[in-house]
mmCIF file of C-alpha atoms and ligand atoms in Angstrom:
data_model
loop_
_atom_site.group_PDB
_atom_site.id
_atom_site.type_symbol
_atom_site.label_atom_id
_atom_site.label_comp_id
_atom_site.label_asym_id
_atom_site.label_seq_id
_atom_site.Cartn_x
_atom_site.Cartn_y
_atom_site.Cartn_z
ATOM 1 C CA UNK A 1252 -37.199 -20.264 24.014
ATOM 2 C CA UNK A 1253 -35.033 -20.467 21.266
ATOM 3 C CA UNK A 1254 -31.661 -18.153 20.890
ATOM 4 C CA UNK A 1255 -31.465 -16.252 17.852
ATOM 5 C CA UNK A 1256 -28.240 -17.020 16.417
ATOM 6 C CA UNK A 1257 -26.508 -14.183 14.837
ATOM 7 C CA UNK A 1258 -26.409 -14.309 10.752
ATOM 8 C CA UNK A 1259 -24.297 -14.016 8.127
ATOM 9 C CA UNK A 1260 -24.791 -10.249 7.659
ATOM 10 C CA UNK A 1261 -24.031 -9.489 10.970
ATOM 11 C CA UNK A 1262 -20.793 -11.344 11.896
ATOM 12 C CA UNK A 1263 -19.691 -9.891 8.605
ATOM 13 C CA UNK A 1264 -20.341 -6.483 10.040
ATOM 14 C CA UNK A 1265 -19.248 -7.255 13.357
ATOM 15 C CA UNK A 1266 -15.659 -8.237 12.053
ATOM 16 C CA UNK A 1267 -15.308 -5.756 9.147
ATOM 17 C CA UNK A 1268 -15.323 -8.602 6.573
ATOM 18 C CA UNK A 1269 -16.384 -6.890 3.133
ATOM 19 C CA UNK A 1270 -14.578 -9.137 1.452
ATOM 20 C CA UNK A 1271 -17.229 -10.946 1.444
ATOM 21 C CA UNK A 1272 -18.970 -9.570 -0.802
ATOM 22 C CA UNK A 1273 -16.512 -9.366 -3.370
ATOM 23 C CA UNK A 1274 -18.170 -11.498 -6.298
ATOM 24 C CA UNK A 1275 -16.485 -14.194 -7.832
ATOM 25 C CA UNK A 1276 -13.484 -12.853 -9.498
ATOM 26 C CA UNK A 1277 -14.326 -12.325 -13.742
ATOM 27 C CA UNK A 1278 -11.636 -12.808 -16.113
ATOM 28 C CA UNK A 1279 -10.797 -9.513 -17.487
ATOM 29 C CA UNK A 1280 -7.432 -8.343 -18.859
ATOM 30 C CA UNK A 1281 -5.944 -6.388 -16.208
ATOM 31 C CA UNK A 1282 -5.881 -2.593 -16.612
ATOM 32 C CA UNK A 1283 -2.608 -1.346 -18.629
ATOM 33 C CA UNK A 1284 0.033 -0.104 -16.207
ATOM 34 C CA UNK A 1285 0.532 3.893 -16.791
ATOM 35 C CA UNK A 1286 2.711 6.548 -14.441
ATOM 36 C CA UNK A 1287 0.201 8.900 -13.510
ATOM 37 C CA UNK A 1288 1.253 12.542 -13.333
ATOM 38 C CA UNK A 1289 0.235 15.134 -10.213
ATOM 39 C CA UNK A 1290 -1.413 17.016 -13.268
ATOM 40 C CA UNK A 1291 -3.481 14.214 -13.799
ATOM 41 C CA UNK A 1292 -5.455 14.741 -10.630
ATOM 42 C CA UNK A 1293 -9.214 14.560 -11.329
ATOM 43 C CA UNK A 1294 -10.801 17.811 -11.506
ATOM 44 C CA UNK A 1295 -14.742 16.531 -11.909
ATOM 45 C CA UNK A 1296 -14.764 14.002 -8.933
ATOM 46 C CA UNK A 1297 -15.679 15.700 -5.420
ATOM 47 C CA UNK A 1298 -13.358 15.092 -2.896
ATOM 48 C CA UNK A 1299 -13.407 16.050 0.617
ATOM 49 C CA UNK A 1300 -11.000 16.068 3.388
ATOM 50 C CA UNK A 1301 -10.800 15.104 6.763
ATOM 51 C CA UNK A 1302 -8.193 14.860 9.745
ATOM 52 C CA UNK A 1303 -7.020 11.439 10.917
ATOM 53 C CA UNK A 1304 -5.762 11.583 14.261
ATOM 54 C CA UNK A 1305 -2.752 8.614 14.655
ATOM 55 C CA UNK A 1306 -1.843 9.542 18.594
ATOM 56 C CA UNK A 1307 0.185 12.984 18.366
ATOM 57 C CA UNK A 1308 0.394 12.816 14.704
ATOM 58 C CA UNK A 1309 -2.508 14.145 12.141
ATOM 59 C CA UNK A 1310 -2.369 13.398 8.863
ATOM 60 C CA UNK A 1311 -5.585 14.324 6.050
ATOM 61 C CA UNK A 1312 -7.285 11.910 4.270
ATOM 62 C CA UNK A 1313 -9.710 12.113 1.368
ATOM 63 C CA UNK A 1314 -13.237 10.934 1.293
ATOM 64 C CA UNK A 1315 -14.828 10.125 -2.799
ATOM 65 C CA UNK A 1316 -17.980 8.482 -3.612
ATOM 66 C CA UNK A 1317 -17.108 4.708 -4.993
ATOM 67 C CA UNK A 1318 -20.107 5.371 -6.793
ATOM 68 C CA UNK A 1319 -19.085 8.735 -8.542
ATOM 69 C CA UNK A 1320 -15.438 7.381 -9.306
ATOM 70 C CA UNK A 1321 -16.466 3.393 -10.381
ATOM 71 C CA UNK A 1322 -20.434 3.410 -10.451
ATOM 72 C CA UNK A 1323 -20.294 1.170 -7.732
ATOM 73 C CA UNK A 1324 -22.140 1.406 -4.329
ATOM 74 C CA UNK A 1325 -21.832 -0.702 -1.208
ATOM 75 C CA UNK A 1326 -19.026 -2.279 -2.625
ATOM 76 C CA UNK A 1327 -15.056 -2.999 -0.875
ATOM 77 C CA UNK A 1328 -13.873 -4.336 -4.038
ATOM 78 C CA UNK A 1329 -14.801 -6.009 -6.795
ATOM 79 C CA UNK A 1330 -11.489 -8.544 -7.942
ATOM 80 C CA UNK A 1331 -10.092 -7.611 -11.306
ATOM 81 C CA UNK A 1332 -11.893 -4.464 -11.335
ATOM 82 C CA UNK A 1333 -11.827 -2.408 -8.138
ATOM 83 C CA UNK A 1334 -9.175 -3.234 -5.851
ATOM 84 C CA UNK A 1335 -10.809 -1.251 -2.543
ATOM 85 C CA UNK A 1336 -8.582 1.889 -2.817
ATOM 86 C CA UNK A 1337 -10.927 4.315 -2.163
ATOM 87 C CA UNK A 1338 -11.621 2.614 1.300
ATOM 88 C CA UNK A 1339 -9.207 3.841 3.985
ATOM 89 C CA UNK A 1340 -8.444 -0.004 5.642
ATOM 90 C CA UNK A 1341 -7.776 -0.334 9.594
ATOM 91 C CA UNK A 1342 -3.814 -1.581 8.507
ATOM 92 C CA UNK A 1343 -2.365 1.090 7.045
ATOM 93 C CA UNK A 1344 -3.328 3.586 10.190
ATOM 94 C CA UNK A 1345 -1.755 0.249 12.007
ATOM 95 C CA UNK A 1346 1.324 0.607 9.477
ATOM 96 C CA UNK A 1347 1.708 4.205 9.839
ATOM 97 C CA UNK A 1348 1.890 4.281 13.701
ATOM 98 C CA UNK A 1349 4.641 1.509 13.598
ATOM 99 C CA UNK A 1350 6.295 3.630 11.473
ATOM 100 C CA UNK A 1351 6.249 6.401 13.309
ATOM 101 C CA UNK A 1352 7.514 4.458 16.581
ATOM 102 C CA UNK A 1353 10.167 3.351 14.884
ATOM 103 C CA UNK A 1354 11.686 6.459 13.348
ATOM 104 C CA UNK A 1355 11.033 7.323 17.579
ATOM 105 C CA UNK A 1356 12.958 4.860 18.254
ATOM 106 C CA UNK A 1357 15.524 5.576 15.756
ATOM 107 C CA UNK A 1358 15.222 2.125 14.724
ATOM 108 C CA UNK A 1359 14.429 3.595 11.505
ATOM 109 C CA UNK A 1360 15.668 6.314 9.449
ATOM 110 C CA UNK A 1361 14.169 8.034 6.420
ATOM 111 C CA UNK A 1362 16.386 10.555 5.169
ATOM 112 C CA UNK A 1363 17.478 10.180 2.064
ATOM 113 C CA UNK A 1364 15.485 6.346 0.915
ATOM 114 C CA UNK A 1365 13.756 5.022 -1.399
ATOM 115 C CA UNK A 1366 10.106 4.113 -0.389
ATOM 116 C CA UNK A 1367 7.538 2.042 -3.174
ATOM 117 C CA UNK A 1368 4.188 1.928 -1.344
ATOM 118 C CA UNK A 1369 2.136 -0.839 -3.052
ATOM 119 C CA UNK A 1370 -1.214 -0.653 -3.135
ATOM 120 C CA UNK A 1371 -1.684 2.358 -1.797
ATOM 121 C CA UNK A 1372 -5.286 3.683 -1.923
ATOM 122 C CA UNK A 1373 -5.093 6.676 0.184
ATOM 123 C CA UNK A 1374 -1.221 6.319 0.713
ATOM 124 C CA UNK A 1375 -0.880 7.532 4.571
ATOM 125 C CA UNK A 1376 1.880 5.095 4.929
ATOM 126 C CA UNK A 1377 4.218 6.774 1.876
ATOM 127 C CA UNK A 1378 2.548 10.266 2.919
ATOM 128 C CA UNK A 1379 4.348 9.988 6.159
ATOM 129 C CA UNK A 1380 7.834 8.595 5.359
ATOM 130 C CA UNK A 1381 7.959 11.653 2.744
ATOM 131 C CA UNK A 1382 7.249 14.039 5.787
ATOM 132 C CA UNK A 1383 10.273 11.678 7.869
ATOM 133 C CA UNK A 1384 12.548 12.968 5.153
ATOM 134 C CA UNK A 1385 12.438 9.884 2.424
ATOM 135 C CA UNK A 1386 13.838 11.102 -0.686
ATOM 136 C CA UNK A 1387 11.896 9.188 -2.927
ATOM 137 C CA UNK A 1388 8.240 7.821 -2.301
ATOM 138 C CA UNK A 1389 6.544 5.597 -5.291
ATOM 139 C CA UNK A 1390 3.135 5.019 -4.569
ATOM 140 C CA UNK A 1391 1.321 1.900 -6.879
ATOM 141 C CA UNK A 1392 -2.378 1.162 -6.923
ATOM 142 C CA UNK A 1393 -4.225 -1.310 -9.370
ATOM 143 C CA UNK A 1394 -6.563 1.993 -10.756
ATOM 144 C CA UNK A 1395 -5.556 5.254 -12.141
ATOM 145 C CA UNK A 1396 -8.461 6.718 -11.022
ATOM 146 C CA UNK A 1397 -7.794 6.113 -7.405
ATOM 147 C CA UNK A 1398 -4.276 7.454 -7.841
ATOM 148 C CA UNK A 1399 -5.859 10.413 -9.715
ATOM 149 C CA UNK A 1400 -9.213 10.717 -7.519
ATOM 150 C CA UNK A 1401 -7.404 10.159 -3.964
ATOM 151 C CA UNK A 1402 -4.229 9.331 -3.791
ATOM 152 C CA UNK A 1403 -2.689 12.382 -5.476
ATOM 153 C CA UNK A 1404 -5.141 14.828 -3.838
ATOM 154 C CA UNK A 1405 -4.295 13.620 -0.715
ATOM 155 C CA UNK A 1406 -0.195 14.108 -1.364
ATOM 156 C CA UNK A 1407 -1.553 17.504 -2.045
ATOM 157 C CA UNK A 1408 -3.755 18.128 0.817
ATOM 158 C CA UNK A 1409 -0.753 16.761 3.368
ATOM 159 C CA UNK A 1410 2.108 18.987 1.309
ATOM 160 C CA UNK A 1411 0.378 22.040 1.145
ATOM 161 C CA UNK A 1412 -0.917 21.521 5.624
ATOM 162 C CA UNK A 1413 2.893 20.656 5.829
ATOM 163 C CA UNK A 1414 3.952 23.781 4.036
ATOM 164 C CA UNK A 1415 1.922 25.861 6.552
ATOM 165 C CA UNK A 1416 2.927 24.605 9.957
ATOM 166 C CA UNK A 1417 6.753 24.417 8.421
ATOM 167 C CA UNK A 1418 8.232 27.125 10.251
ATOM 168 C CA UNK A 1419 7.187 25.813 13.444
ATOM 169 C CA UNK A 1420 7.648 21.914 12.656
ATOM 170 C CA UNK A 1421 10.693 21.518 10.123
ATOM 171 C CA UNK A 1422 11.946 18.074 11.102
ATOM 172 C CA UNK A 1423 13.299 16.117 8.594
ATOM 173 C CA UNK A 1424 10.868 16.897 5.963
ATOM 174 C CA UNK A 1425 12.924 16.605 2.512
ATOM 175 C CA UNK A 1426 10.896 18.949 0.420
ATOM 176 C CA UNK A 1427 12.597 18.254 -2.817
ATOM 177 C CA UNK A 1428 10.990 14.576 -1.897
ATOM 178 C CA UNK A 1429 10.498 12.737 -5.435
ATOM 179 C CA UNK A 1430 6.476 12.017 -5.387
ATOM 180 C CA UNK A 1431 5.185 9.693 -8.164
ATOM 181 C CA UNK A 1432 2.484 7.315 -8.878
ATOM 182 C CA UNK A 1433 1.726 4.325 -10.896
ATOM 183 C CA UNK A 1434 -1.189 2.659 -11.517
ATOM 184 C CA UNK A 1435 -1.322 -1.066 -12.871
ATOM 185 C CA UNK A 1436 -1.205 -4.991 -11.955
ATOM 186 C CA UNK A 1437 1.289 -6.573 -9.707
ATOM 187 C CA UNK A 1438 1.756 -8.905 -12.446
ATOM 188 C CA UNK A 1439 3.338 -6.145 -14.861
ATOM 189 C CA UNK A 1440 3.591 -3.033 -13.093
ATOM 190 C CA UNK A 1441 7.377 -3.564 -12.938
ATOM 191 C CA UNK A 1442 7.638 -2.697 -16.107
ATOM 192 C CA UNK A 1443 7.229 0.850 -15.122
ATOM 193 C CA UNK A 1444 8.294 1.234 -11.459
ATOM 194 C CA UNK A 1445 11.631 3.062 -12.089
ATOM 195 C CA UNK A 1446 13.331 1.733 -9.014
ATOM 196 C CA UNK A 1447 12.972 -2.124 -9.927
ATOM 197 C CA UNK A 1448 16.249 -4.239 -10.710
ATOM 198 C CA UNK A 1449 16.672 -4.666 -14.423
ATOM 199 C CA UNK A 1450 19.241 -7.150 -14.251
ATOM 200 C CA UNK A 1451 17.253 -10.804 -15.073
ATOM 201 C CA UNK A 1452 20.382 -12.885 -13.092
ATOM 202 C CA UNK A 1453 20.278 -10.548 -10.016
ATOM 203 C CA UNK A 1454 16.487 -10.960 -9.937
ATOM 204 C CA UNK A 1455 17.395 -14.527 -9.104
ATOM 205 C CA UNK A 1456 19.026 -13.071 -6.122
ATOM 206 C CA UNK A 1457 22.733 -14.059 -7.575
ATOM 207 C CA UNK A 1458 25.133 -12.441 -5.150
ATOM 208 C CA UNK A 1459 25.735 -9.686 -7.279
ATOM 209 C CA UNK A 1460 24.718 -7.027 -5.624
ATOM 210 C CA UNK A 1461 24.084 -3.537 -6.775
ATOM 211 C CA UNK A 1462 23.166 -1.433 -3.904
ATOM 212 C CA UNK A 1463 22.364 1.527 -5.648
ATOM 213 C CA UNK A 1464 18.904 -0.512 -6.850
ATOM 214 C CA UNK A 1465 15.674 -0.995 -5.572
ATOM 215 C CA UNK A 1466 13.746 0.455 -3.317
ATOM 216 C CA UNK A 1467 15.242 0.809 0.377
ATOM 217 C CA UNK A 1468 11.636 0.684 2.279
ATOM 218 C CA UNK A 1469 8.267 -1.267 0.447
ATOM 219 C CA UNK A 1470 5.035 -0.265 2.901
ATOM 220 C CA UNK A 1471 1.937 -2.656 2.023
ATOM 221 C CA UNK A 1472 -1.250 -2.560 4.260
ATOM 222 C CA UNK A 1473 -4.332 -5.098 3.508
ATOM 223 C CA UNK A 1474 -2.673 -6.364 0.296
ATOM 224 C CA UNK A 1475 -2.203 -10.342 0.727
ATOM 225 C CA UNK A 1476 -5.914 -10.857 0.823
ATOM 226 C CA UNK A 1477 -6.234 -12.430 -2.665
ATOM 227 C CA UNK A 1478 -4.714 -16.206 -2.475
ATOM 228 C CA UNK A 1479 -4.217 -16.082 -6.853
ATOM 229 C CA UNK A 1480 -2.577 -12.549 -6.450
ATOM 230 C CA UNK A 1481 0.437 -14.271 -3.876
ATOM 231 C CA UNK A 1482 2.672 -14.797 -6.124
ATOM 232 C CA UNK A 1483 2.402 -11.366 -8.481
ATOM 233 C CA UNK A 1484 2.814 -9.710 -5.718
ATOM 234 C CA UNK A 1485 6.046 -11.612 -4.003
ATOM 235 C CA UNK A 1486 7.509 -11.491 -7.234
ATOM 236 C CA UNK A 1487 7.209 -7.952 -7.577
ATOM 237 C CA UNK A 1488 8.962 -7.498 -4.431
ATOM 238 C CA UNK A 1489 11.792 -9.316 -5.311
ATOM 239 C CA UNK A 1490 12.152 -6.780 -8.723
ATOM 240 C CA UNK A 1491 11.758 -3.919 -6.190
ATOM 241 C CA UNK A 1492 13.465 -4.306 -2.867
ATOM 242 C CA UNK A 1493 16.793 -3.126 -2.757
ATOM 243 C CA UNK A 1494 19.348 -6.331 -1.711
ATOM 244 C CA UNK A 1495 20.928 -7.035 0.993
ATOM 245 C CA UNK A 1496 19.293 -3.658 2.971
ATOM 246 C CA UNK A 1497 15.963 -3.476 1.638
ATOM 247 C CA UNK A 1498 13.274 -3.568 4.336
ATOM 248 C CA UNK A 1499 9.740 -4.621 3.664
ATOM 249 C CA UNK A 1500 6.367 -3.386 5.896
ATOM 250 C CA UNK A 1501 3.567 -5.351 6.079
ATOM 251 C CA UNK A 1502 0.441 -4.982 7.598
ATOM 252 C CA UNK A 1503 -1.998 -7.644 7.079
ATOM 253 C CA UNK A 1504 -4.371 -9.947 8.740
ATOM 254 C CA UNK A 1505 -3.339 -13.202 9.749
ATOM 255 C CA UNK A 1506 -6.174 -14.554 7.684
ATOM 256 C CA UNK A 1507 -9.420 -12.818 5.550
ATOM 257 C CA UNK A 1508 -12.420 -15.089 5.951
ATOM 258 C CA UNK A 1509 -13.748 -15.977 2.772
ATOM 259 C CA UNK A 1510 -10.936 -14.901 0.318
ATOM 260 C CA UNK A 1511 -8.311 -17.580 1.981
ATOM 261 C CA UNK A 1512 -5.238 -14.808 1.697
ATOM 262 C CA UNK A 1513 -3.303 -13.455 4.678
ATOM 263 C CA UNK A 1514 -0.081 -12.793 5.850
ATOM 264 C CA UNK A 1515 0.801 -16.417 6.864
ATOM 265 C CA UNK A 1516 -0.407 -17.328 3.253
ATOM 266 C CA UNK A 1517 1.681 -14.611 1.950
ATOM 267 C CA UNK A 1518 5.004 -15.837 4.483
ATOM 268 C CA UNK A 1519 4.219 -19.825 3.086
ATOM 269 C CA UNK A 1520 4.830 -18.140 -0.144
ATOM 270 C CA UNK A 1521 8.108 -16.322 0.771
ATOM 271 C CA UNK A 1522 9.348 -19.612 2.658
ATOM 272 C CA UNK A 1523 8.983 -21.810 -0.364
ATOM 273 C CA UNK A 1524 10.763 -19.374 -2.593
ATOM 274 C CA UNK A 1525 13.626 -19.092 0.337
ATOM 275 C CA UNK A 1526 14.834 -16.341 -1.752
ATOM 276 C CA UNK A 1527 13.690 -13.505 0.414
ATOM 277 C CA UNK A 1528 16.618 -13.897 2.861
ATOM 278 C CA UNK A 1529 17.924 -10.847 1.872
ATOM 279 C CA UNK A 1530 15.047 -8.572 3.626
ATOM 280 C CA UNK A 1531 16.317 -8.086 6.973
ATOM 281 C CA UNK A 1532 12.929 -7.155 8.700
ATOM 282 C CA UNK A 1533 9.211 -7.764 8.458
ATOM 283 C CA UNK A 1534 7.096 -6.419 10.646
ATOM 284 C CA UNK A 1535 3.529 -8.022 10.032
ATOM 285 C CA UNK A 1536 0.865 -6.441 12.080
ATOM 286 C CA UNK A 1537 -1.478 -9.310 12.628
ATOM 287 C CA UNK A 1538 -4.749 -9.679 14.319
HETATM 288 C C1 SAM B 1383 -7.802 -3.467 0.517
HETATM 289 S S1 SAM B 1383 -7.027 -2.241 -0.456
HETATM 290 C C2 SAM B 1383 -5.888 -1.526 0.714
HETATM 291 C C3 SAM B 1383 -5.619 -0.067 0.429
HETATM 292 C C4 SAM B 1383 -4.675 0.626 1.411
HETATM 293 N N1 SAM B 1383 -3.379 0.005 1.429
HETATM 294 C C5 SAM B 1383 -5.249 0.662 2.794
HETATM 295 O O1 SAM B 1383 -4.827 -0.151 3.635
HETATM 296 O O2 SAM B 1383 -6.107 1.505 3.080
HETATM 297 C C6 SAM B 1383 -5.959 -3.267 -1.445
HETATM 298 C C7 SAM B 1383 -5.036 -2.502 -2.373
HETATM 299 O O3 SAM B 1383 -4.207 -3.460 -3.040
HETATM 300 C C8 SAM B 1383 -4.090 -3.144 -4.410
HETATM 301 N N2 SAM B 1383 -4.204 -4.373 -5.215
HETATM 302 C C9 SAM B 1383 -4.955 -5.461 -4.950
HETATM 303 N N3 SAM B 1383 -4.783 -6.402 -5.883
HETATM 304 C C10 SAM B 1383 -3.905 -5.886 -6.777
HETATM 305 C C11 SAM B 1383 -3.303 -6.395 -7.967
HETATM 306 N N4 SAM B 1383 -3.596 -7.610 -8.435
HETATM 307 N N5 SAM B 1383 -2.440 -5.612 -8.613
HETATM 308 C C12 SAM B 1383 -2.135 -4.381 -8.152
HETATM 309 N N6 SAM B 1383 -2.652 -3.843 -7.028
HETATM 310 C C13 SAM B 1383 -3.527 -4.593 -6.353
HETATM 311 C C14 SAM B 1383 -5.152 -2.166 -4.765
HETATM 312 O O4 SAM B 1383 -4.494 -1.108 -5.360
HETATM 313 C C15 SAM B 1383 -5.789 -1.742 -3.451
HETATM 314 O O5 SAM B 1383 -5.670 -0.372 -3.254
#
């Protein structure tokens, strides 16, 4: 008797591979970049909250119909349109328990830094570092309206749980912490991340150095999975990160099946440059 062999459909769904689905990417102009303001949070989208339990650390998430916010259904992300923000993705829990074993460890230490999350969707990974003491924590993501549907009500949600158990768990928590967001291609969002390096020979990595710039700490979960959006997004890092200390997080897959990105596309990218010597750590979560 013959063995059914499994399809299409259900490896997909066996090994979480929505990217699949994404249709071929149409050329649109990308969306304008624009800061978004906390006041900007969407009032007419329903959003619900939930706890997300990250061993001895809870942190809340948001939940928003794709449908409601982008008239889309069934859908991770549709390139050049919808980026999958409003999908919480398996590496930025990853991301934010690395984190968090590292500021254990004292092996990191966020009082006081700069942190740019890019695209951050629900933004668990800049959400935390704020609550580690970070003085500063940027969050970018390609849409407004995730920043205004999700990513902003779930700042809120986490500041005002924070605000409650305070007396009993003060820690670090900084809570003059500078919270903004930004919403826009990696291709031009520089223009309006205020942390970026301005000067054109430094962003040649001249051995100038200005320590006072950039960001100290970039976070990025499940960003490198678009082969054509590589090199936006390195170069944005190199306008960002702060020289010589600047750290960079990754968490990525080694590779996504049928997009061709990943982090060892992503680290061919960086190697070619050779530019990037000045980040003294990656940590790429890879599976
Ligand atoms: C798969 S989602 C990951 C979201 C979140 N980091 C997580 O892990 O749950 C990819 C994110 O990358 C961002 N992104 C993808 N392509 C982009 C581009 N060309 N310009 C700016 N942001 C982009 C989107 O904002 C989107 O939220």
């Amino acid at each position: 008797m013959a063995v059914k062999q499994p399809g299409l459909e259900q490896y997909k769904t066996q090994l979480g591979l929505g990217f699949l689905d994404a249709p071929q990417k149409p050329i649109l102009p990308p969306p304008p970049c624009l800061e978004i303001l906390p006041s900007e949070v969407s009032s007419s989208v329903k959003y619900t909250v939930e706890p997300v339990d990250l061993g001895g650390l809870t942190l809340l998430k948001g939940r928003v119909s794709t449908r409601e916010v982008f008239n889309l259904s069934n859908c991770d992300l549709i390139p050049g349109k919808y980026e999958g923000g409003l999908k919480l993705w398996e590496g930025s829990l990853d991301l934010v328990k690395t984190l968090q074993k590292e500021v254990q460890n004292e092996q990191l230490l966020l009082p006081g830094k700069r942190v740019l999350e890019l695209g951050c969707g629900h933004g668990l990974p800049g959400i935390f570092t704020g609550f580690e003491g970070a003085a500063v924590i940027h969050f970018q993501d390609f849409n407004a309206e995730v920043l205004r549907c999700l990513t902003i009500p779930n700042v809120n949600a986490n500041l005002l749980k924070k605000s409650q158990t305070l007396a009993t768990d003060a820690r670090e928590w900084n809570i003059d912490a500078e919270f903004r967001f930004f919403a826009g291609d990696w291709s031009e969002v520089h223009q309006i991340l205020p942390c970026t390096h301005t000067n054109v020979k430094d962003q040649n990595c001249s051995p100038v150095l200005d320590q006072s710039v950039g960001y100290d700490i970039i976070l990025m979960a499940e960003t490198v999975y678009s082969v054509s959006a590589l090199p936006h997004l390195y170069e944005l890092i190199k306008k960002c990160l702060n020289r010589p200390n600047g750290v960079l997080y990754m968490a990525a897959k080694k590779h996504y099946f049928g997009v061709g990105g990943g982090s060892r596309r992503f680290l061919s990218v960086v190697e070619k440059d050779g530019k990037l010597s000045f980040i003294r750590y990656i940590s790429i979560r890879q599976w």
